[in-house]
Amino acid sequence: MNHTLLLPSPSSFSSTSSRPLLLSQSQFINPSRFTRNPRNSLTRRRGRRISVTRSSSEDATEQNTPVNSIFGDKKELTGIQLLAGGLSPPVRLASSVVIVAGALAAGYGLGYRIGGSRNTGLGSAVALAAAGGAAVYALNSCLPVVAAVNLHNFVSSSDDPGALVREDIEGIAKKYGVSKQDEAFNAELCDLYSRFVSSVLPPGNENLEGNEVETIAKFKNALGIDDPDAAAVHMEIGRRIFRQRLETGDRDADIEQRRAFQKLIYVSTLVFGEASTFLLPWKRVFKVTDAQVEVAVRDNAQRLYALKLNSVGRDIDEHQLVSLREANLQYQLSDELAADMFREHTRKLVEEKISKALNILKSRTRAAGATEVVELLDEILAFNNLLMSLNKHPEAERFAPGVGPVSLIGGEYDGDRKIDDLKLLYRAYVVESLSSGRLEENKLVSLNHLKNLFGLGKREAEAIMVDVTSKVYRRRLAQSVSGGDLEAADSKAAFLQNLCDELFFDPEKASEIHKEIYRQKLQQSVAGGELSEEDVAMLLRLRVMLCIPQSTVEAAHADICGSLFEKVVRDAVASGVDGYDPDVRASVRKAAHGLRLTREAAMAIASKAVRKIFMNYIQRSRAAGGRTGAAKELKKMIAFNTLVVTDLLADIKGEPTDTASQESVEEEEKQVDEEEEWESLQTLRKTRPSKELAAKLGKPGQTEITLKDDLSERDRADLYKTYLLFCITGEVTNIPFGAQITTKRDNSEYLLLNQLGGILGLTGKEIVEVHRNLAEQAFRQQAEVILADGQLTKARIEQLNEVQKQVGLPPEYAQKVIKSITTTKMAAAIETAISQGRLNIKQIRELKEANVELDSMISESLRENLFKKTVDEIFSSGTGEFDEEEVYEKIPSDLNINAEKAKGAVHDLARTRLSNSLIQAVALLRQRNHEGVVSSLNDMLSCDKAVPAEPLSWEVPEELADLFTIYMKSDPAPEKLSRLQYLLGISDSTAAALREMGDRGLPSIEAEEDFVLPKF
């Protein structure tokens, strides 16, 4: 803690020194009483401590300090003080009365004798009585001083100031008839209390012993001094310490005074309790904050509690814990800090044992070192178990806080650097626990507690446990095998399970050990390159005893024997076409039979090595510059498969090469049966040469090892297609001047193509698909030239049939290509016609009758536009008709558009055209175009049939009457005329008048001219 924060700086103190003190002299003792007497100096009193009540052991080692060295020498009475001090209160009272009465009588007699009159006697009596009263007053006025002196002498002569009682002090005050509030007597009380407190408080570098508060409080109560006066004494002691801090120039002395001031604050706070907040104005006098006061209380309480904890050892009991709790409350230490200090103390006790155990473990100077380490760890566990049991005690709330399991967190062994040491100790305890060959349950519990105490993780502890237990298990297992106990057991599994139970060992871990043992024996057996019959029998016996599953045995053989066999196969395939001689074949046969591998395992190993060589050929083929170079690399791969891989598989199976060839031929014949329906593909038919050509080329290649799982279907098809194009086009050779020479190949290349399909793992269907795609691609190229304009004539059909026969494409696929080309050309033509307005709904229906799929040729948006155009033509046809079935059902069905969406489009168009038709009719009326007027009014009626409308409004009603008259003269149907009358808003009377007027109701030409061209 930074103690400089506890006291104000000298400048801040000097700035406030001119202000009056906290208490006036009437309320506080005169400071000069302490500064004039050098015995009051704290520095002169460091070695003088008063003896207080302690234990017997402390009394035997500490000497008592003379009391007069604390309170000073005895004081002497002088003059009248001796007389007043020697009189008891009754005698003093009687003497006072006698003196005053005697003086009064003597004065009266002397005055009467001298003056001869009574008045003179009375005057003399009064004078002498006053003098006697003065003498009595002088006698009584010195009583407080006499009482103070006697109090000082009584306390200083006492052997044990702590043994004083309130009755003794009150007896002195009563003896002299004075009050404790008397200035002189109260000042002596404060002086005695100040000296006692200064003597009880230890010097700055020394810690409190814990009984200071009780001693001071007892002495204060014995003196009977009031709390405000006692608090003023404590504040004055603080001022004295602060002045000494200002006067000293030594840094160490300054720190010492600060600690002394801290201890004064702590002791004072405990002495006055809750009243200290207003009796001890540290903040106002010394500029000390409440937080600094709390720090002083906390630090000193921690020191006292630590001193109390030092007496607690590993044999802690309930009484000590109760005592610690009482000390915790007495020292006003928070439960949280007390708990932390208790846990730290118990951690240090454990750390001592851990350090000692580590020293023994690392030294290894004695044979019994491991035993001593375990004993120390047992002591640690016993101490930890004791704390855990005390934590669960029924009266645990009376115990000191922090009682519980020990934790090393925050201590010497908390960190990654020390975790290895703790692991060593944990391992040593595990080894000792398993020294008997089995693990007891109590040891298992102790190991769990030790793991928690050391703070080891679950994985770390399990790793150590498994490591040590595995070694013990191996030892027990070896003893059981060598002694014959395991082999003689009726149930090997039960015997091994019982062994695991005794060691609390995971059976899965035991199985791993069995697997490792089997693998070791297997490696030793195949060191010579093969397994003998004795080795096989020994391994079988070991497998039965250790209950090793067949899958584990096969995996071990595949791994160990397989690695040896893989080396042989790798050397064989690496020798190439020319290097696979009889010696290499013999080594392959020996390894395949001698290592006792299953055929599946041997084939898997060979497949891995062969496919790696195949992939090298594929990479070189892809890196080649052109089709010819790529085909040559593929041809090398085919030769490698035929001459090396085929023989390799025969040697692994132990079969002659002819058998493998026969299997390949049977596989090809099966594939031929699957491809009979594609006989028209010439390139595919060529892959199955005649028997004479097959005999000439030699044996076929194997098809068991393929690249089906190494390459995607598309990559395999591309490789096959590359070689197929090479077979079709032949070898192309570049010559100078940019010319090329193409060398045609015979049908033998197609046989190699067939073998390539087997190597690539292509199925018959996939091979057929490649041939068909290639033929379809060639046919499409020529058909697009023939059908460039999209017109299919008889001559062109004959030409296309000839091309189809040349490429060997089946007729149905040729028809699909032709239809695709013509459909594409037709679709473009139809879209162009619709966009240019050259195609109407009638022609669309004719195309549908001709089975033309318009949905795929015309986009939906274009079909919707065509529908809107058709409806617009209906609304502008001038007939006044509207067929709902035609518009709402038939046309949308022919165009394959949504009927509801089409109906909405019709309504929108009708609303727009309705008002436009009226405007157009008026415009034509003004132009004297009566036929156009009738046509526009019919369009308006068509729109009204689609969407019934309300009567229309117009600015010139006479024009509406003229429109009605012109339409009436066109001899329309009655229902149309009636609907027009409604739409134009013409009443029945007006309509009748218009009928009577006839042509007279129409405007004359001259009037129209006047209307159109007004005269100027």
Short mmCIF file of N, CA and C in Angstrom, two decimals, residues 626-737:
data_model
loop_
_atom_site.label_atom_id
_atom_site.label_comp_id
_atom_site.label_asym_id
_atom_site.label_seq_id
_atom_site.Cartn_x
_atom_site.Cartn_y
_atom_site.Cartn_z
N GLY A 626 -0.72 -32.10 -78.79
CA GLY A 626 -1.87 -32.28 -79.69
C GLY A 626 -2.54 -33.62 -79.49
N ARG A 627 -3.51 -33.88 -80.38
CA ARG A 627 -4.28 -35.11 -80.25
C ARG A 627 -3.39 -36.32 -80.48
N THR A 628 -2.46 -36.23 -81.42
CA THR A 628 -1.60 -37.37 -81.74
C THR A 628 -0.70 -37.70 -80.56
N GLY A 629 -0.10 -36.68 -79.95
CA GLY A 629 0.76 -36.92 -78.79
C GLY A 629 -0.01 -37.49 -77.62
N ALA A 630 -1.22 -36.99 -77.38
CA ALA A 630 -2.03 -37.52 -76.28
C ALA A 630 -2.40 -38.98 -76.55
N ALA A 631 -2.74 -39.30 -77.81
CA ALA A 631 -3.09 -40.67 -78.14
C ALA A 631 -1.91 -41.62 -77.98
N LYS A 632 -0.71 -41.15 -78.29
CA LYS A 632 0.48 -42.01 -78.12
C LYS A 632 0.71 -42.37 -76.66
N GLU A 633 0.52 -41.41 -75.76
CA GLU A 633 0.69 -41.70 -74.33
C GLU A 633 -0.38 -42.67 -73.86
N LEU A 634 -1.61 -42.51 -74.35
CA LEU A 634 -2.66 -43.45 -73.98
C LEU A 634 -2.37 -44.84 -74.53
N LYS A 635 -1.74 -44.87 -75.69
CA LYS A 635 -1.38 -46.16 -76.29
C LYS A 635 -0.31 -46.87 -75.47
N LYS A 636 0.62 -46.09 -74.89
CA LYS A 636 1.63 -46.67 -74.01
C LYS A 636 0.97 -47.24 -72.75
N MET A 637 -0.03 -46.55 -72.25
CA MET A 637 -0.73 -47.04 -71.06
C MET A 637 -1.46 -48.35 -71.37
N ILE A 638 -2.02 -48.42 -72.57
CA ILE A 638 -2.72 -49.66 -72.96
C ILE A 638 -1.73 -50.81 -73.05
N ALA A 639 -0.55 -50.54 -73.63
CA ALA A 639 0.47 -51.59 -73.73
C ALA A 639 0.95 -52.01 -72.34
N PHE A 640 1.13 -51.06 -71.43
CA PHE A 640 1.55 -51.37 -70.07
C PHE A 640 0.50 -52.24 -69.37
N ASN A 641 -0.73 -51.94 -69.59
CA ASN A 641 -1.80 -52.73 -68.98
C ASN A 641 -1.81 -54.15 -69.52
N THR A 642 -1.57 -54.30 -70.83
CA THR A 642 -1.64 -55.62 -71.45
C THR A 642 -0.44 -56.48 -71.06
N LEU A 643 0.76 -55.89 -71.08
CA LEU A 643 1.98 -56.68 -70.93
C LEU A 643 2.44 -56.81 -69.48
N VAL A 644 2.07 -55.87 -68.62
CA VAL A 644 2.56 -55.91 -67.23
C VAL A 644 1.43 -56.18 -66.24
N VAL A 645 0.40 -55.34 -66.28
CA VAL A 645 -0.64 -55.42 -65.26
C VAL A 645 -1.40 -56.74 -65.37
N THR A 646 -1.68 -57.17 -66.57
CA THR A 646 -2.42 -58.42 -66.74
C THR A 646 -1.64 -59.59 -66.15
N ASP A 647 -0.33 -59.68 -66.44
CA ASP A 647 0.50 -60.74 -65.85
C ASP A 647 0.62 -60.59 -64.35
N LEU A 648 0.68 -59.32 -63.87
CA LEU A 648 0.80 -59.10 -62.42
C LEU A 648 -0.41 -59.65 -61.67
N LEU A 649 -1.58 -59.42 -62.21
CA LEU A 649 -2.79 -59.93 -61.55
C LEU A 649 -2.83 -61.45 -61.59
N ALA A 650 -2.37 -62.02 -62.70
CA ALA A 650 -2.34 -63.48 -62.79
C ALA A 650 -1.38 -64.06 -61.76
N ASP A 651 -0.24 -63.41 -61.57
CA ASP A 651 0.73 -63.89 -60.57
C ASP A 651 0.18 -63.75 -59.15
N ILE A 652 -0.53 -62.67 -58.88
CA ILE A 652 -1.10 -62.48 -57.54
C ILE A 652 -2.16 -63.54 -57.26
N LYS A 653 -2.98 -63.84 -58.24
CA LYS A 653 -4.03 -64.85 -58.07
C LYS A 653 -3.49 -66.27 -58.13
N GLY A 654 -2.24 -66.40 -58.63
CA GLY A 654 -1.69 -67.75 -58.77
C GLY A 654 -2.30 -68.51 -59.92
N GLU A 655 -2.75 -67.80 -60.95
CA GLU A 655 -3.41 -68.40 -62.11
C GLU A 655 -2.53 -68.17 -63.34
N PRO A 656 -2.65 -69.06 -64.35
CA PRO A 656 -1.92 -68.81 -65.61
C PRO A 656 -2.51 -67.62 -66.35
N THR A 657 -1.71 -67.05 -67.22
CA THR A 657 -2.13 -65.84 -67.93
C THR A 657 -3.32 -66.11 -68.83
N ASP A 658 -3.43 -67.36 -69.39
CA ASP A 658 -4.53 -67.67 -70.30
C ASP A 658 -5.88 -67.53 -69.63
N THR A 659 -5.91 -67.87 -68.32
CA THR A 659 -7.18 -67.77 -67.60
C THR A 659 -7.64 -66.34 -67.51
N ALA A 660 -6.70 -65.44 -67.21
CA ALA A 660 -7.05 -64.02 -67.14
C ALA A 660 -7.51 -63.49 -68.47
N SER A 661 -6.85 -63.98 -69.56
CA SER A 661 -7.26 -63.55 -70.89
C SER A 661 -8.65 -64.03 -71.22
N GLN A 662 -8.95 -65.29 -70.81
CA GLN A 662 -10.27 -65.82 -71.08
C GLN A 662 -11.36 -65.02 -70.35
N GLU A 663 -11.06 -64.60 -69.10
CA GLU A 663 -12.02 -63.78 -68.36
C GLU A 663 -12.27 -62.45 -69.07
N SER A 664 -11.21 -61.87 -69.63
CA SER A 664 -11.36 -60.60 -70.34
C SER A 664 -12.22 -60.78 -71.58
N VAL A 665 -12.00 -61.93 -72.31
CA VAL A 665 -12.78 -62.18 -73.52
C VAL A 665 -14.25 -62.35 -73.16
N GLU A 666 -14.53 -63.08 -72.06
CA GLU A 666 -15.91 -63.28 -71.65
C GLU A 666 -16.56 -61.95 -71.27
N GLU A 667 -15.79 -61.09 -70.64
CA GLU A 667 -16.33 -59.78 -70.28
C GLU A 667 -16.66 -58.96 -71.51
N GLU A 668 -15.79 -59.08 -72.56
CA GLU A 668 -16.03 -58.34 -73.78
C GLU A 668 -17.28 -58.88 -74.49
N GLU A 669 -17.42 -60.22 -74.49
CA GLU A 669 -18.59 -60.79 -75.14
C GLU A 669 -19.87 -60.34 -74.45
N LYS A 670 -19.84 -60.26 -73.13
CA LYS A 670 -21.01 -59.76 -72.39
C LYS A 670 -21.32 -58.33 -72.76
N GLN A 671 -20.25 -57.53 -72.92
CA GLN A 671 -20.44 -56.14 -73.30
C GLN A 671 -21.02 -56.04 -74.70
N VAL A 672 -20.59 -56.97 -75.61
CA VAL A 672 -21.11 -56.98 -76.98
C VAL A 672 -22.61 -57.22 -76.97
N ASP A 673 -23.05 -58.14 -76.13
CA ASP A 673 -24.47 -58.42 -76.06
C ASP A 673 -25.26 -57.18 -75.62
N GLU A 674 -24.67 -56.37 -74.75
CA GLU A 674 -25.36 -55.18 -74.28
C GLU A 674 -25.43 -54.10 -75.35
N GLU A 675 -24.53 -54.17 -76.38
CA GLU A 675 -24.43 -53.09 -77.36
C GLU A 675 -24.98 -53.48 -78.73
N GLU A 676 -25.70 -54.58 -78.81
CA GLU A 676 -26.18 -55.03 -80.13
C GLU A 676 -27.10 -54.01 -80.78
N GLU A 677 -27.86 -53.29 -79.99
CA GLU A 677 -28.80 -52.33 -80.57
C GLU A 677 -28.08 -51.14 -81.18
N TRP A 678 -26.81 -51.00 -80.99
CA TRP A 678 -26.06 -49.86 -81.53
C TRP A 678 -25.13 -50.31 -82.67
N GLU A 679 -25.48 -51.39 -83.35
CA GLU A 679 -24.63 -51.91 -84.41
C GLU A 679 -24.44 -50.92 -85.54
N SER A 680 -25.34 -49.95 -85.66
CA SER A 680 -25.23 -49.00 -86.77
C SER A 680 -24.05 -48.06 -86.60
N LEU A 681 -23.55 -47.89 -85.36
CA LEU A 681 -22.40 -47.02 -85.12
C LEU A 681 -21.15 -47.75 -85.63
N GLN A 682 -20.58 -47.25 -86.72
CA GLN A 682 -19.44 -47.95 -87.31
C GLN A 682 -18.24 -47.92 -86.38
N THR A 683 -18.01 -46.78 -85.73
CA THR A 683 -16.82 -46.69 -84.87
C THR A 683 -16.93 -47.65 -83.69
N LEU A 684 -18.15 -47.87 -83.21
CA LEU A 684 -18.32 -48.81 -82.10
C LEU A 684 -18.16 -50.25 -82.59
N ARG A 685 -18.63 -50.51 -83.80
CA ARG A 685 -18.51 -51.88 -84.35
C ARG A 685 -17.06 -52.24 -84.59
N LYS A 686 -16.25 -51.25 -84.89
CA LYS A 686 -14.84 -51.51 -85.16
C LYS A 686 -14.05 -51.86 -83.90
N THR A 687 -14.60 -51.51 -82.74
CA THR A 687 -13.89 -51.85 -81.49
C THR A 687 -13.96 -53.33 -81.19
N ARG A 688 -14.75 -54.09 -81.94
CA ARG A 688 -14.83 -55.54 -81.77
C ARG A 688 -14.31 -56.20 -83.05
N PRO A 689 -12.99 -56.32 -83.18
CA PRO A 689 -12.42 -56.85 -84.42
C PRO A 689 -12.70 -58.35 -84.57
N SER A 690 -12.34 -58.83 -85.71
CA SER A 690 -12.54 -60.25 -86.00
C SER A 690 -11.58 -61.11 -85.20
N LYS A 691 -11.83 -62.43 -85.20
CA LYS A 691 -10.97 -63.33 -84.45
C LYS A 691 -9.56 -63.33 -85.01
N GLU A 692 -9.42 -63.19 -86.35
CA GLU A 692 -8.08 -63.19 -86.95
C GLU A 692 -7.28 -62.00 -86.44
N LEU A 693 -7.94 -60.80 -86.38
CA LEU A 693 -7.22 -59.61 -85.91
C LEU A 693 -6.90 -59.72 -84.43
N ALA A 694 -7.82 -60.31 -83.65
CA ALA A 694 -7.55 -60.47 -82.22
C ALA A 694 -6.39 -61.41 -81.98
N ALA A 695 -6.31 -62.49 -82.77
CA ALA A 695 -5.19 -63.43 -82.62
C ALA A 695 -3.88 -62.78 -83.03
N LYS A 696 -3.95 -61.90 -84.02
CA LYS A 696 -2.74 -61.22 -84.48
C LYS A 696 -2.22 -60.25 -83.43
N LEU A 697 -3.13 -59.56 -82.76
CA LEU A 697 -2.70 -58.57 -81.78
C LEU A 697 -2.30 -59.19 -80.45
N GLY A 698 -2.73 -60.40 -80.18
CA GLY A 698 -2.32 -61.06 -78.93
C GLY A 698 -3.41 -61.01 -77.88
N LYS A 699 -2.98 -61.26 -76.60
CA LYS A 699 -3.93 -61.38 -75.49
C LYS A 699 -4.54 -60.02 -75.15
N PRO A 700 -5.79 -60.04 -74.70
CA PRO A 700 -6.41 -58.77 -74.26
C PRO A 700 -5.91 -58.36 -72.87
N GLY A 701 -6.17 -57.12 -72.52
CA GLY A 701 -5.73 -56.62 -71.22
C GLY A 701 -6.76 -56.85 -70.13
N GLN A 702 -6.29 -56.75 -68.88
CA GLN A 702 -7.19 -56.93 -67.74
C GLN A 702 -8.11 -55.72 -67.58
N THR A 703 -9.25 -55.93 -66.93
CA THR A 703 -10.22 -54.85 -66.71
C THR A 703 -10.65 -54.76 -65.24
N GLU A 704 -9.92 -55.44 -64.34
CA GLU A 704 -10.28 -55.39 -62.91
C GLU A 704 -9.81 -54.10 -62.26
N ILE A 705 -8.63 -53.64 -62.65
CA ILE A 705 -8.08 -52.40 -62.09
C ILE A 705 -8.38 -51.28 -63.09
N THR A 706 -9.20 -50.33 -62.68
CA THR A 706 -9.61 -49.23 -63.57
C THR A 706 -9.44 -47.90 -62.84
N LEU A 707 -9.64 -46.86 -63.62
CA LEU A 707 -9.55 -45.49 -63.08
C LEU A 707 -10.94 -44.91 -62.81
N LYS A 708 -11.91 -45.78 -62.57
CA LYS A 708 -13.28 -45.31 -62.37
C LYS A 708 -13.41 -44.39 -61.17
N ASP A 709 -12.69 -44.70 -60.07
CA ASP A 709 -12.79 -43.89 -58.85
C ASP A 709 -11.75 -42.77 -58.80
N ASP A 710 -10.85 -42.72 -59.75
CA ASP A 710 -9.80 -41.69 -59.74
C ASP A 710 -10.14 -40.51 -60.64
N LEU A 711 -10.96 -40.73 -61.64
CA LEU A 711 -11.33 -39.67 -62.58
C LEU A 711 -12.85 -39.55 -62.63
N SER A 712 -13.30 -38.35 -62.92
CA SER A 712 -14.73 -38.15 -63.06
C SER A 712 -15.22 -38.76 -64.38
N GLU A 713 -16.50 -38.95 -64.48
CA GLU A 713 -17.07 -39.55 -65.70
C GLU A 713 -16.77 -38.69 -66.92
N ARG A 714 -16.80 -37.39 -66.73
CA ARG A 714 -16.54 -36.51 -67.88
C ARG A 714 -15.10 -36.61 -68.34
N ASP A 715 -14.15 -36.66 -67.38
CA ASP A 715 -12.74 -36.78 -67.76
C ASP A 715 -12.48 -38.10 -68.47
N ARG A 716 -13.06 -39.17 -67.97
CA ARG A 716 -12.86 -40.48 -68.63
C ARG A 716 -13.46 -40.49 -70.04
N ALA A 717 -14.62 -39.86 -70.18
CA ALA A 717 -15.23 -39.79 -71.52
C ALA A 717 -14.38 -38.95 -72.47
N ASP A 718 -13.80 -37.86 -71.97
CA ASP A 718 -12.95 -37.02 -72.83
C ASP A 718 -11.71 -37.77 -73.29
N LEU A 719 -11.09 -38.56 -72.38
CA LEU A 719 -9.91 -39.34 -72.78
C LEU A 719 -10.29 -40.38 -73.84
N TYR A 720 -11.41 -41.04 -73.63
CA TYR A 720 -11.86 -42.03 -74.61
C TYR A 720 -12.16 -41.35 -75.95
N LYS A 721 -12.78 -40.18 -75.90
CA LYS A 721 -13.11 -39.47 -77.12
C LYS A 721 -11.85 -39.03 -77.86
N THR A 722 -10.82 -38.64 -77.10
CA THR A 722 -9.55 -38.24 -77.73
C THR A 722 -8.98 -39.38 -78.56
N TYR A 723 -8.94 -40.58 -77.95
CA TYR A 723 -8.37 -41.72 -78.71
C TYR A 723 -9.31 -42.15 -79.83
N LEU A 724 -10.61 -41.98 -79.65
CA LEU A 724 -11.55 -42.32 -80.71
C LEU A 724 -11.34 -41.42 -81.93
N LEU A 725 -11.16 -40.13 -81.70
CA LEU A 725 -10.89 -39.21 -82.82
C LEU A 725 -9.57 -39.55 -83.50
N PHE A 726 -8.59 -40.02 -82.69
CA PHE A 726 -7.32 -40.45 -83.28
C PHE A 726 -7.53 -41.66 -84.18
N CYS A 727 -8.40 -42.57 -83.75
CA CYS A 727 -8.68 -43.74 -84.58
C CYS A 727 -9.41 -43.35 -85.87
N ILE A 728 -10.25 -42.33 -85.80
CA ILE A 728 -11.02 -41.91 -86.97
C ILE A 728 -10.16 -41.13 -87.94
N THR A 729 -9.43 -40.16 -87.44
CA THR A 729 -8.68 -39.25 -88.31
C THR A 729 -7.31 -39.77 -88.65
N GLY A 730 -6.73 -40.69 -87.88
CA GLY A 730 -5.40 -41.18 -88.13
C GLY A 730 -4.35 -40.27 -87.54
N GLU A 731 -3.10 -40.58 -87.78
CA GLU A 731 -1.98 -39.81 -87.24
C GLU A 731 -1.66 -38.65 -88.16
N VAL A 732 -1.64 -37.44 -87.60
CA VAL A 732 -1.37 -36.24 -88.38
C VAL A 732 0.07 -35.83 -88.14
N THR A 733 0.86 -35.68 -89.25
CA THR A 733 2.27 -35.29 -89.15
C THR A 733 2.43 -33.94 -89.83
N ASN A 734 3.05 -33.01 -89.12
CA ASN A 734 3.30 -31.68 -89.67
C ASN A 734 4.60 -31.69 -90.45
N ILE A 735 4.57 -31.09 -91.64
CA ILE A 735 5.76 -30.99 -92.49
C ILE A 735 6.01 -29.52 -92.73
N PRO A 736 7.17 -29.20 -93.32
CA PRO A 736 7.47 -27.76 -93.55
C PRO A 736 6.42 -27.07 -94.40
N PHE A 737 6.45 -25.74 -94.30
CA PHE A 737 5.53 -24.86 -95.03
C PHE A 737 4.08 -25.01 -94.57
#
